[in-house]
Each structure stands twice: as structure tokens, then as C-alpha cells.
Tab-separated table of C-alpha atoms in Angstrom:
chain	number	residue	atom	x	y	z
A	28	MET	CA	-41.828	-152.445	-5.065
A	29	THR	CA	-38.850	-151.089	-7.000
A	30	ASP	CA	-39.956	-152.006	-10.556
A	31	THR	CA	-41.533	-148.745	-11.738
A	32	PRO	CA	-43.667	-150.163	-14.638
A	33	ALA	CA	-45.005	-152.963	-12.435
A	34	ARG	CA	-45.688	-150.498	-9.628
A	35	LEU	CA	-47.566	-148.161	-11.988
A	36	LEU	CA	-49.738	-151.042	-13.202
A	37	LYS	CA	-50.575	-152.071	-9.645
A	38	LEU	CA	-51.327	-148.441	-8.713
A	39	LEU	CA	-53.583	-148.111	-11.744
A	40	SER	CA	-55.371	-151.339	-10.862
A	41	LEU	CA	-56.050	-150.008	-7.346
A	42	LEU	CA	-57.272	-146.644	-8.616
A	43	GLN	CA	-59.701	-148.300	-11.031
A	44	THR	CA	-61.586	-149.609	-8.018
A	45	PRO	CA	-64.471	-147.144	-7.511
A	46	ARG	CA	-63.309	-145.569	-4.234
A	47	GLU	CA	-60.946	-142.885	-2.959
A	48	TRP	CA	-57.520	-144.077	-1.822
A	49	PRO	CA	-55.622	-142.170	0.919
A	50	GLY	CA	-51.999	-141.578	-0.064
A	51	GLY	CA	-50.758	-143.425	3.025
A	52	GLU	CA	-52.758	-146.536	2.180
A	53	LEU	CA	-51.472	-146.529	-1.392
A	54	ALA	CA	-47.907	-146.173	-0.117
A	55	GLU	CA	-48.446	-149.116	2.215
A	56	ARG	CA	-49.990	-151.276	-0.510
A	57	LEU	CA	-47.114	-150.509	-2.901
A	58	ASP	CA	-44.424	-150.605	-0.204
A	59	VAL	CA	-43.064	-147.178	-1.194
A	60	SER	CA	-42.974	-143.701	0.328
A	61	PRO	CA	-45.838	-141.185	-0.022
A	62	ARG	CA	-43.495	-139.059	-2.146
A	63	THR	CA	-43.071	-141.948	-4.611
A	64	VAL	CA	-46.853	-142.320	-4.746
A	65	ARG	CA	-47.184	-138.631	-5.691
A	66	ARG	CA	-44.592	-139.036	-8.455
A	67	ASP	CA	-46.371	-142.126	-9.782
A	68	ILE	CA	-49.695	-140.259	-9.772
A	69	ASP	CA	-48.055	-137.526	-11.876
A	70	ARG	CA	-46.789	-140.175	-14.323
A	71	LEU	CA	-50.295	-141.607	-14.705
A	72	ARG	CA	-51.650	-138.126	-15.405
A	73	GLU	CA	-48.998	-137.651	-18.094
A	74	LEU	CA	-50.185	-140.914	-19.671
A	75	GLY	CA	-53.730	-139.563	-19.867
A	76	TYR	CA	-55.302	-141.052	-16.747
A	77	PRO	CA	-57.495	-138.441	-14.990
A	78	VAL	CA	-56.497	-138.912	-11.341
A	79	GLU	CA	-58.185	-136.472	-8.972
A	80	ALA	CA	-56.674	-135.551	-5.594
A	81	SER	CA	-58.535	-134.194	-2.569
A	82	ARG	CA	-56.877	-132.542	0.431
A	83	GLY	CA	-57.520	-132.896	4.131
A	84	SER	CA	-57.296	-135.666	6.685
A	85	LEU	CA	-59.793	-137.770	4.736
A	86	GLY	CA	-58.430	-136.805	1.323
A	87	GLY	CA	-56.823	-139.089	-1.226
A	88	TYR	CA	-56.753	-140.094	-4.873
A	89	ARG	CA	-59.371	-141.479	-7.200
A	90	LEU	CA	-59.733	-142.081	-10.929
A	91	VAL	CA	-62.464	-139.974	-12.542
A	92	ALA	CA	-64.039	-139.817	-15.981
A	93	GLY	CA	-61.939	-137.967	-18.540
A	94	ALA	CA	-62.298	-136.605	-22.056
A	95	ALA	CA	-60.702	-139.705	-23.613
A	96	MET	CA	-60.781	-143.415	-22.895
A	97	PRO	CA	-57.437	-144.449	-21.339
A	98	PRO	CA	-56.259	-148.087	-21.298
A	99	LEU	CA	-57.851	-150.261	-18.632
A	100	VAL	CA	-56.089	-152.723	-16.364
A	101	LEU	CA	-58.183	-155.837	-15.716
A	102	ASP	CA	-57.608	-158.664	-13.303
A	103	ASP	CA	-58.176	-162.267	-14.391
A	104	GLU	CA	-61.804	-162.460	-13.265
A	105	GLU	CA	-62.713	-159.147	-14.931
A	106	ALA	CA	-61.040	-160.131	-18.212
A	107	VAL	CA	-62.873	-163.471	-18.303
A	108	ALA	CA	-66.225	-161.830	-17.490
A	109	ILE	CA	-65.846	-159.245	-20.269
A	110	ALA	CA	-64.687	-161.812	-22.841
A	111	VAL	CA	-67.595	-164.142	-22.041
A	112	GLY	CA	-70.066	-161.257	-22.315
A	113	LEU	CA	-68.647	-160.057	-25.627
A	114	ARG	CA	-68.617	-163.593	-27.018
A	115	ALA	CA	-72.227	-164.160	-26.002
A	116	GLY	CA	-73.305	-160.960	-27.733
A	117	ALA	CA	-71.094	-161.273	-30.792
A	118	GLY	CA	-72.336	-164.777	-31.585
A	119	HIS	CA	-75.785	-163.437	-32.493
A	120	ALA	CA	-76.319	-160.581	-34.925
A	121	ILE	CA	-78.795	-158.629	-32.832
A	122	GLU	CA	-79.562	-154.923	-32.779
A	123	GLY	CA	-77.039	-152.936	-30.771
A	124	VAL	CA	-74.181	-155.422	-31.205
A	125	ASP	CA	-72.178	-154.230	-34.174
A	126	GLU	CA	-68.656	-154.147	-35.525
A	127	ALA	CA	-67.297	-152.225	-32.541
A	128	SER	CA	-68.196	-155.114	-30.210
A	129	VAL	CA	-66.345	-157.596	-32.380
A	130	ARG	CA	-63.293	-155.329	-32.631
A	131	ALA	CA	-63.230	-155.062	-28.837
A	132	LEU	CA	-63.478	-158.846	-28.499
A	133	ALA	CA	-60.682	-159.333	-31.032
A	134	LYS	CA	-58.392	-156.954	-29.124
A	135	LEU	CA	-59.131	-158.606	-25.784
A	136	GLU	CA	-58.659	-162.187	-27.002
A	137	GLN	CA	-55.396	-161.209	-28.671
A	138	VAL	CA	-53.818	-160.408	-25.305
A	139	LEU	CA	-55.574	-162.977	-23.093
A	140	PRO	CA	-53.158	-165.523	-21.587
A	141	SER	CA	-53.823	-169.102	-22.684
A	142	ARG	CA	-55.074	-170.062	-19.211
A	143	LEU	CA	-57.780	-167.370	-19.419
A	144	ARG	CA	-58.720	-168.261	-23.003
A	145	HIS	CA	-59.371	-171.804	-21.764
A	146	ARG	CA	-61.633	-170.499	-18.980
A	147	VAL	CA	-63.576	-168.294	-21.407
A	148	SER	CA	-64.105	-171.202	-23.822
A	149	ALA	CA	-65.120	-173.546	-20.995
A	150	LEU	CA	-67.707	-171.093	-19.692
A	151	GLN	CA	-69.132	-170.489	-23.134
A	152	ASN	CA	-69.314	-174.200	-23.972
A	153	ALA	CA	-71.162	-174.846	-20.723
A	154	THR	CA	-73.793	-172.212	-21.541
A	155	VAL	CA	-76.826	-172.802	-23.761
A	156	PRO	CA	-77.945	-169.491	-25.308
A	157	LEU	CA	-81.618	-168.762	-25.918
A	158	VAL	CA	-81.745	-167.204	-29.382
A	159	ARG	CA	-84.483	-165.662	-31.480
A	160	GLY	CA	-85.817	-167.633	-34.373
A	161	ASP	CA	-85.021	-164.888	-36.921
A	162	GLY	CA	-81.293	-164.649	-36.203
A	163	THR	CA	-78.240	-166.731	-36.942
A	164	THR	CA	-75.722	-168.151	-34.510
A	165	ILE	CA	-72.049	-167.553	-35.337
A	166	ASP	CA	-68.899	-168.846	-33.688
A	167	PRO	CA	-67.353	-165.767	-32.007
A	168	GLN	CA	-63.892	-167.091	-32.919
A	169	THR	CA	-64.861	-166.758	-36.579
A	170	LEU	CA	-65.891	-163.143	-36.037
A	171	THR	CA	-62.725	-162.236	-34.161
A	172	THR	CA	-60.537	-163.903	-36.802
A	173	LEU	CA	-62.238	-161.937	-39.589
A	174	ALA	CA	-62.152	-158.685	-37.612
A	175	SER	CA	-58.479	-159.045	-36.730
A	176	ALA	CA	-57.532	-159.825	-40.331
A	177	ALA	CA	-59.492	-156.837	-41.650
A	178	THR	CA	-57.957	-154.493	-39.074
A	179	GLY	CA	-54.433	-155.814	-39.645
A	180	GLN	CA	-54.858	-155.995	-43.455
A	181	GLU	CA	-53.988	-159.690	-43.488
A	182	ARG	CA	-55.165	-162.112	-46.171
A	183	LEU	CA	-57.674	-164.793	-45.200
A	184	ARG	CA	-58.457	-168.318	-46.307
A	185	PHE	CA	-61.763	-170.009	-45.477
A	186	SER	CA	-64.382	-172.447	-46.694
A	187	TYR	CA	-67.633	-170.932	-47.905
A	188	ARG	CA	-71.044	-172.520	-48.397
A	189	SER	CA	-73.246	-170.748	-50.936
A	190	GLY	CA	-77.025	-170.543	-50.799
A	191	ASP	CA	-77.417	-173.740	-52.843
A	192	GLY	CA	-75.075	-175.654	-50.533
A	193	THR	CA	-71.993	-175.594	-52.783
A	194	GLU	CA	-68.730	-175.595	-50.800
A	195	THR	CA	-65.783	-173.562	-52.131
A	196	LYS	CA	-62.376	-172.478	-50.859
A	197	ARG	CA	-61.769	-168.722	-50.789
A	198	GLN	CA	-58.698	-166.538	-50.393
A	199	VAL	CA	-59.605	-162.910	-49.797
A	200	GLU	CA	-58.400	-159.508	-48.700
A	201	PRO	CA	-60.949	-158.619	-45.959
A	202	TYR	CA	-62.205	-155.056	-46.021
A	203	ARG	CA	-64.933	-154.701	-43.381
A	204	LEU	CA	-67.351	-156.653	-41.229
A	205	LEU	CA	-70.931	-155.378	-41.291
A	206	SER	CA	-73.944	-156.220	-39.122
A	207	THR	CA	-77.497	-155.792	-40.398
A	208	GLY	CA	-79.077	-156.520	-37.007
A	209	ARG	CA	-79.831	-160.136	-37.971
A	210	ARG	CA	-76.706	-161.297	-39.773
A	211	TRP	CA	-73.013	-160.534	-40.126
A	212	TYR	CA	-71.447	-160.003	-43.549
A	213	LEU	CA	-67.832	-159.706	-44.732
A	214	VAL	CA	-66.976	-157.359	-47.580
A	215	ALA	CA	-63.738	-158.590	-49.163
A	216	TYR	CA	-61.738	-158.756	-52.381
A	217	ASP	CA	-61.701	-162.348	-53.671
A	218	LEU	CA	-58.209	-163.055	-55.049
A	219	LEU	CA	-59.160	-166.175	-57.029
A	220	ARG	CA	-62.055	-164.398	-58.762
A	221	ALA	CA	-60.255	-161.035	-58.985
A	222	ASP	CA	-63.363	-159.181	-57.837
A	223	TRP	CA	-65.201	-157.896	-54.778
A	224	ARG	CA	-67.592	-160.175	-52.906
A	225	THR	CA	-70.011	-160.007	-49.968
A	226	PHE	CA	-69.968	-163.132	-47.772
A	227	ARG	CA	-72.488	-164.186	-45.144
A	228	VAL	CA	-70.392	-164.928	-42.068
A	229	ASP	CA	-72.675	-167.730	-40.881
A	230	ARG	CA	-71.659	-169.592	-44.076
A	231	VAL	CA	-67.934	-169.117	-43.429
A	232	SER	CA	-66.005	-171.971	-41.804
A	233	GLU	CA	-62.378	-172.679	-40.908
A	234	PRO	CA	-61.139	-169.090	-41.344
A	235	PHE	CA	-57.348	-168.843	-41.311
A	236	ALA	CA	-55.224	-165.693	-41.326
A	237	THR	CA	-52.332	-166.416	-43.690
A	238	GLY	CA	-49.946	-163.806	-42.313
A	239	ALA	CA	-49.557	-162.216	-45.770
A	240	ARG	CA	-50.154	-158.461	-45.593
A	241	PHE	CA	-51.882	-156.419	-48.291
A	242	THR	CA	-52.614	-152.815	-49.197
A	243	SER	CA	-56.336	-152.101	-49.113
A	244	ARG	CA	-57.940	-151.737	-52.563
A	245	PRO	CA	-60.579	-149.092	-53.308
A	246	LEU	CA	-64.147	-150.325	-53.187
A	247	PRO	CA	-66.243	-150.120	-56.382
A	248	VAL	CA	-67.564	-146.624	-57.076
A	249	GLU	CA	-71.246	-145.720	-57.264
A	250	GLY	CA	-72.842	-147.096	-60.372
A	251	GLY	CA	-70.247	-149.827	-60.994
A	252	GLU	CA	-71.025	-152.640	-63.427
A	253	GLY	CA	-73.775	-154.894	-62.231
A	254	GLY	CA	-74.579	-155.431	-58.574
A	255	GLY	CA	-73.835	-158.929	-57.380
A	256	GLY	CA	-74.368	-159.988	-53.780
A	257	GLU	CA	-72.955	-163.264	-52.522
A	258	GLY	CA	-70.767	-164.330	-55.436
A	259	GLY	CA	-72.156	-161.496	-57.618
A	260	ARG	CA	-69.863	-159.295	-59.700
A	261	ASN	CA	-69.242	-155.571	-59.372
A	262	GLY	CA	-67.098	-153.201	-61.414
A	263	GLN	CA	-64.096	-151.686	-59.681
A	264	GLY	CA	-63.495	-147.953	-59.358
A	265	GLY	CA	-60.502	-145.840	-58.509
A	266	ASP	CA	-61.781	-144.051	-55.408
A	267	PRO	CA	-62.368	-145.591	-51.975
A	268	GLY	CA	-66.045	-146.362	-51.465
A	269	ASP	CA	-68.180	-146.673	-48.402
A	270	ALA	CA	-68.640	-150.231	-47.143
A	271	ALA	CA	-72.263	-149.662	-46.146
A	272	ARG	CA	-73.207	-148.218	-49.554
A	273	TYR	CA	-71.376	-151.014	-51.328
A	274	PHE	CA	-73.150	-153.603	-49.188
A	275	ALA	CA	-76.573	-152.058	-49.948
A	276	ARG	CA	-75.875	-152.157	-53.692
A	277	SER	CA	-74.542	-155.694	-53.407
A	278	MET	CA	-77.668	-156.907	-51.627
A	279	ALA	CA	-79.901	-155.076	-54.117
A	280	GLY	CA	-78.628	-157.449	-56.788
A	281	MET	CA	-79.859	-160.470	-54.852
A	282	GLN	CA	-83.525	-159.708	-54.274
A	283	PRO	CA	-85.965	-156.887	-55.039
A	284	GLU	CA	-86.575	-154.089	-52.575
A	285	LEU	CA	-89.834	-154.335	-50.662
A	286	ARG	CA	-91.697	-151.032	-50.401
A	287	LEU	CA	-93.817	-151.554	-47.314
A	288	ASP	CA	-97.145	-149.875	-46.645
A	289	VAL	CA	-98.732	-151.342	-43.511
A	290	ARG	CA	-101.499	-150.030	-41.211
A	291	PHE	CA	-101.478	-151.200	-37.587
A	292	ALA	CA	-104.531	-151.068	-35.300
A	293	ALA	CA	-102.395	-149.983	-32.334
A	294	PRO	CA	-100.587	-146.839	-31.116
A	295	ALA	CA	-97.247	-146.077	-32.747
A	296	GLU	CA	-95.443	-146.529	-29.410
A	297	PHE	CA	-96.806	-150.069	-29.106
A	298	VAL	CA	-95.663	-151.009	-32.619
A	299	VAL	CA	-92.233	-149.367	-32.349
A	300	ALA	CA	-91.469	-151.419	-29.228
A	301	ARG	CA	-92.152	-154.669	-31.123
A	302	LEU	CA	-90.950	-153.896	-34.653
A	303	PRO	CA	-87.246	-154.247	-35.645
A	304	PRO	CA	-85.714	-150.801	-36.313
A	305	THR	CA	-84.469	-152.064	-39.693
A	306	LEU	CA	-88.081	-152.116	-40.939
A	307	GLY	CA	-88.573	-148.430	-40.198
A	308	VAL	CA	-90.629	-146.328	-37.810
A	309	PRO	CA	-94.429	-146.066	-38.189
A	310	GLU	CA	-96.158	-142.687	-38.144
A	311	PRO	CA	-99.152	-142.149	-35.802
A	312	GLU	CA	-102.618	-141.995	-37.343
A	313	GLY	CA	-104.789	-141.064	-34.405
A	314	GLU	CA	-104.513	-142.437	-30.884
A	315	ASN	CA	-104.900	-146.127	-31.681
A	316	ALA	CA	-103.495	-146.537	-35.189
A	317	CYS	CA	-100.274	-145.982	-37.114
A	318	ARG	CA	-98.892	-146.532	-40.593
A	319	LEU	CA	-95.510	-147.866	-41.709
A	320	ARG	CA	-94.118	-146.668	-45.040
A	321	SER	CA	-90.565	-147.890	-45.582
A	322	SER	CA	-88.303	-150.026	-47.726
A	323	SER	CA	-86.724	-153.358	-46.826
A	324	MET	CA	-84.164	-155.645	-48.448
A	325	ASP	CA	-85.201	-158.555	-46.223
A	326	SER	CA	-87.011	-161.650	-47.432
A	327	LEU	CA	-90.789	-161.856	-47.700
A	328	GLU	CA	-90.823	-164.669	-45.147
A	329	TRP	CA	-88.909	-162.681	-42.515
A	330	VAL	CA	-90.925	-159.486	-43.010
A	331	ALA	CA	-94.200	-161.405	-42.749
A	332	LEU	CA	-93.031	-163.076	-39.535
A	333	ARG	CA	-91.949	-159.785	-37.948
A	334	LEU	CA	-95.258	-158.113	-38.812
A	335	ALA	CA	-97.182	-160.993	-37.237
A	336	LEU	CA	-95.054	-160.792	-34.073
A	337	VAL	CA	-96.123	-157.195	-33.454
A	338	ASP	CA	-99.209	-158.812	-31.853
A	339	CYS	CA	-101.949	-156.523	-33.113
A	340	GLU	CA	-104.305	-156.314	-36.085
A	341	PHE	CA	-102.642	-154.970	-39.235
A	342	THR	CA	-103.444	-154.488	-42.920
A	343	VAL	CA	-100.835	-154.675	-45.664
A	344	GLN	CA	-101.458	-152.224	-48.507
A	345	GLY	CA	-98.298	-153.266	-50.342
A	346	PRO	CA	-96.260	-154.650	-51.877
A	347	PRO	CA	-98.478	-157.165	-53.722
A	348	GLN	CA	-96.033	-160.060	-53.238
A	349	LEU	CA	-96.137	-159.580	-49.469
A	350	VAL	CA	-99.946	-159.553	-49.547
A	351	ALA	CA	-99.928	-162.809	-51.526
A	352	HIS	CA	-97.425	-164.418	-49.164
A	353	LEU	CA	-99.503	-163.479	-46.110
A	354	GLU	CA	-102.617	-164.936	-47.746
A	355	THR	CA	-100.807	-168.219	-48.399
A	356	LEU	CA	-99.312	-168.263	-44.912
A	357	GLY	CA	-102.674	-167.471	-43.315
A	358	ALA	CA	-104.385	-170.295	-45.168
A	359	ARG	CA	-101.651	-172.717	-44.105
A	360	LEU	CA	-101.960	-171.690	-40.463
A	361	THR	CA	-105.753	-171.993	-40.629
A	362	ARG	CA	-105.445	-175.547	-41.963
A	363	ALA	CA	-102.961	-176.399	-39.228
A	364	ALA	CA	-105.367	-175.147	-36.565
A	365	ALA	CA	-108.262	-177.073	-38.125
A	366	LEU	CA	-106.260	-180.303	-38.111
A	367	GLY	CA	-105.582	-179.835	-34.436
A	368	HIS	CA	-109.337	-180.039	-33.728
A	369	GLY	CA	-109.856	-183.213	-35.754
A	370	PRO	CA	-110.693	-186.722	-34.400
A	371	GLY	CA	-108.212	-188.023	-31.917
A	372	HIS	CA	-106.922	-184.571	-31.003
A	373	GLY	CA	-109.330	-183.821	-28.193
A	374	HIS	CA	-108.341	-183.497	-24.567
A	375	GLY	CA	-108.604	-186.647	-22.475
């Protein structure tokens, strides 16, 4: 193999197999001399690949862990497997799958040959995911389009459905994708409204990167005017802001913060394993009890559901609106159970 770049890629692909390769076997596989193999190994080291050599009759070369992450060479099957896995995870805003996963998927799909993209899509379309009832399902292509546009500072067009069902066309300068553990959001500057907006990604459809580049604007500073969420308004400031802080302020304008005070009749370890991290961590109160004091920007309905799913007795000390919602929900469930025991509902 006389083409040096192609030979280096093939050598790297061999070395990424978890085994030690004798120099003679590498030379045979590449159809070059052992001296050429040694030179190619030196080139890979110069490129940042940590190739370790061992001496002796059984010695050889192997790729080891290094201080930095060098580029990987994937064959077709490996690329498809990784893309399918990333798509499956990125489509659901679950804990542990955040912006980094979507950025990785966007980079991989950007370089996938069309034949492999077709295989990835076919596999995904043939798979029915089992999702939790408190999450939202998102087309991974939407996520990768938004992530790529934000990374490349490229203007976006898309259709957006607001909470009341109104459909609008938006043209934005995307700033950052954020995951709350249940949903994905896009922080962007809306060109038609000349202001910053926070968009729920599950309400975005037909995203299209226009190709027009832009220079990133500074996010609103702390204490800007107002605090709109989806479609809400915020004052602009001159210094770059933090996307997470901006998002928290944006969401604060949509619904009041819930200050939770809940006692669970179970050990803290039991509750922690069943409670979403976004709701906080309960403190132990003896061996078989714990107490959760935290704040949440989630809806009453979702918080009530997650507390019930902990599967133990609990008492809500506050806030009052959560207590009232649980009372209403409990009465509704009691009526539903009573109806199930009425005439005609017995077992035959």
C-alpha cells in the first residue's frame, strides 16, 4: 500500500482493535516493510495517538489510553451502531443525555455517507421505543439540525407551535440547546421579534439551516427587563450571559417556583433511587424516613406524579397549591376505583 494517508488510516483502524499487533503482522496486513510500519507508528504518535510498543519475540504495538481524546476511525458497522444509539438517546430528554450527546450525533451524521445514513434511518424507523410518560419524544434530526446551526453560527428557520396551539414561522440566531432532563429547549435570538426567546424543541418542526452566518449576540444580563419564557420578552445587555442562568430566568416568568417540603416514610436511599435528581435530594430523618426541601420550576401535575411514583407513604407540608392538587387528584382516583367495583364490573 503506497498511499501514505490511506495506509495510516488502515493502520489506525487495526490498532483500535483491542489487542497487541506484532510488527510483522502489521507489515503483512499493510503490504509494507517492518521499517515502514515503524515510521508510520511514529507519525501516529506525532498526531497524538498513544501507541505503545513492547519488545521481545511476542512484542508488538497497541493503542493505549492517553491524556487527550484523539480522532477515532470507525468501520461502517461501528458508525451505524453509534449513530443508532445516539439517536435513540437523543430523541428523549432523559437524565444523563445532554447537549454533548447531541453535538456528538451532529458531528457523526455530518460525515456519514448517504448509504449509512439510510441504514441508520431504516433501523430507527423499524424500532419502537418504550418511553416514560413524563418525557417528550423528539425527532433526532431536529436536534442535530439545531445543534449544528448553533455550533456553526448559522441562522435557522422553523415552524413553532405555542402552548395554545398557534402556529408561527420563526427565523432565529440559535445560541444554545439545553436539556432539563425531561425536555429540550433552544435559546435563540428571534430576528422577526428583535428579542431573545426560549423555544421548546418538541414544538419545533421543519427546521432549516439557511446558510446565512451570524456573529453571536450577548445574552441579556442579570436583572434584564421582564422575564418572558416561550415568547416572553427580556431586556438585552452588553455582556455575554450564561445560557443556563438565562433559561432559569426565562422559565421563572412562565410559572411560579414551587418550594417543596415533603416527608417520606422510607429511607433516603430508597427515595433518591426513585426521585428525579431535578427535584433535589432528601435528607435522612432517622433510619426509615427522610425529608425533601427544594425548589422546582416544574408543573404541579408533573411534581405530583413523580412524588406518587416514589412508591412509599409521603406527606406534603408545602406548597399549599401542591397540597390542594394532590387532594383533588386523590379524590379523582378514589372515585375511579369505586366505579371499577360497581355493577357489571365484577369478575366472571
